[in-house]
């Protein structure tokens, strides 16, 4: 059965089969009748202190007790030492903007947000963090500017995340 | 210790038309490339001993597409593996097939790359691509897109070296120019600087015309051992090196946003194996395909591959030194930008293109002059999460 077959009434076909016609080419497409919605559960038990302290407004990194390596994102296993004895340390949040972008075309699951700036900042402890940079005026953003990582509530979902804001002068 | 590897020759190549291929299913699309490669090599399915496939899927319905493709193409019961290294999955498939021959495990092997990205709509395609970064620490809360990740590099690079959005646009204009002579390109049409500069921002400072499209497509390459290759062809193309390297999942752990370290490492290894002077590789090489998923990526690749010094890549674009007749011709296929970027197919497509370039079989308007008989393919997964650099040559190792 081809789209060129003028003898076939497309409307009749549409009623009896899950067929749609491509807008650009008019070619027939089978509209999948089996829908899969994916939503993962991600294990965070080993790094749970990070989330407990986030609720207190603190942002933590991990420091290996043996070699002193600092890990952000936090990880409880040091691959250098092959050991897992670590300290949780609170980050100052103070840092500098290293690079950024303004996202205009968003992933589908982010389509309900206004355009957002994603930044990579280098904190004074030496680790870098990727997060949104909340600013009133995008034109005032510049590489090297002082920024601060803070805990904030993400709306409309109402859950805690961290984000950068311009540091007080 | 250097493990002695057998020489590996390319004896046949095939390539589907790239584009929004709503006229084909994934097995039908892949068969277009397989059929062309079998005809090109002058062999039958029975002769193939091992098949590898670069494919990401997710945007296409078949969860494990290998057997469906093999069944459709008359390749059952051949040994098969599917590989995944994001946008360099095609090169990973090439490496797997190469190793099958080089190790002595097989005498004839086929690498496939295939992707059907348009089985979902564009917003879902953008979402799946974006999830190629670190899912939990980058995507979940901050929603970067793939354009956004490369925009980190564009912002930092332009700030550090003074490159402009117009320099980036020149890459798009060049790659569209050559795509206009490539009938298998997704967008075989020329564009102007004004077209590129006037296109809307996707992730500032990158605009629509800085981006490769969401494409469907397939490519196939048949490899053979030296003994078999001599029987099949008078003009084999030899793999002189295919070397890979990796970089961190989290962009926050990269050393900077001016360079892709895994490209530098993979190139260094490939140059060493192929006997190419890393301080001046262009003097050995006739033609190059680099991974221009976004225009900034091509400029940074010029530097990381050692064609120019750090911070001078944009000058090659500005001075149009990567057209035929310039310092080194790059992406005469149209590149990912205009030939299209069906993720898993891209790495295999690069090898198809360069094989035909070396054999002087491409359309005359985009045929590089072949003097040294050497070509380079640079294929990046993610923003350098995975990189392969492959050196092809008309002369045997
Ligand atoms: Zn340690």
PDB file of C-alpha atoms in Angstrom, chain A residues 98-99 120 122 126-128, chain B residues 153 156 161 246-265 300 304 310 383:
ATOM      1  CA  UNK A  98      34.312  29.872  33.910  1.00  0.00           C
ATOM      2  CA  UNK A  99      31.814  29.490  31.031  1.00  0.00           C
ATOM      3  CA  UNK A 120      30.232  26.216  35.087  1.00  0.00           C
ATOM      4  CA  UNK A 122      35.160  27.141  39.736  1.00  0.00           C
ATOM      5  CA  UNK A 126      39.239  23.955  43.496  1.00  0.00           C
ATOM      6  CA  UNK A 127      36.230  21.909  42.365  1.00  0.00           C
ATOM      7  CA  UNK A 128      33.970  23.033  39.549  1.00  0.00           C
TER       8      UNK A 128
ATOM      9  CA  UNK B 153      33.228  25.644  24.591  1.00  0.00           C
ATOM     10  CA  UNK B 156      35.036  30.197  26.529  1.00  0.00           C
ATOM     11  CA  UNK B 161      40.926  34.034  21.569  1.00  0.00           C
ATOM     12  CA  UNK B 246      38.090   9.277  26.675  1.00  0.00           C
ATOM     13  CA  UNK B 247      37.230  12.333  28.791  1.00  0.00           C
ATOM     14  CA  UNK B 248      35.062  12.855  31.884  1.00  0.00           C
ATOM     15  CA  UNK B 249      31.307  12.454  31.870  1.00  0.00           C
ATOM     16  CA  UNK B 250      30.843  15.577  34.022  1.00  0.00           C
ATOM     17  CA  UNK B 251      31.808  18.770  32.206  1.00  0.00           C
ATOM     18  CA  UNK B 252      32.667  20.249  35.603  1.00  0.00           C
ATOM     19  CA  UNK B 253      35.664  17.896  35.648  1.00  0.00           C
ATOM     20  CA  UNK B 254      37.167  19.014  32.321  1.00  0.00           C
ATOM     21  CA  UNK B 255      40.502  20.837  32.398  1.00  0.00           C
ATOM     22  CA  UNK B 256      39.091  23.757  30.378  1.00  0.00           C
ATOM     23  CA  UNK B 257      36.590  24.588  27.615  1.00  0.00           C
ATOM     24  CA  UNK B 258      39.149  25.421  24.932  1.00  0.00           C
ATOM     25  CA  UNK B 259      40.258  21.938  23.935  1.00  0.00           C
ATOM     26  CA  UNK B 260      39.063  18.329  23.838  1.00  0.00           C
ATOM     27  CA  UNK B 261      41.838  16.410  25.620  1.00  0.00           C
ATOM     28  CA  UNK B 262      40.697  13.029  24.308  1.00  0.00           C
ATOM     29  CA  UNK B 263      41.163  14.265  20.721  1.00  0.00           C
ATOM     30  CA  UNK B 264      44.750  15.239  21.506  1.00  0.00           C
ATOM     31  CA  UNK B 265      45.482  11.853  23.093  1.00  0.00           C
ATOM     32  CA  UNK B 300      38.736  23.241  18.139  1.00  0.00           C
ATOM     33  CA  UNK B 304      43.642  19.452  18.911  1.00  0.00           C
ATOM     34  CA  UNK B 310      46.246  26.460  20.103  1.00  0.00           C
ATOM     35  CA  UNK B 383      31.995  16.506  23.841  1.00  0.00           C
TER      36      UNK B 383
END
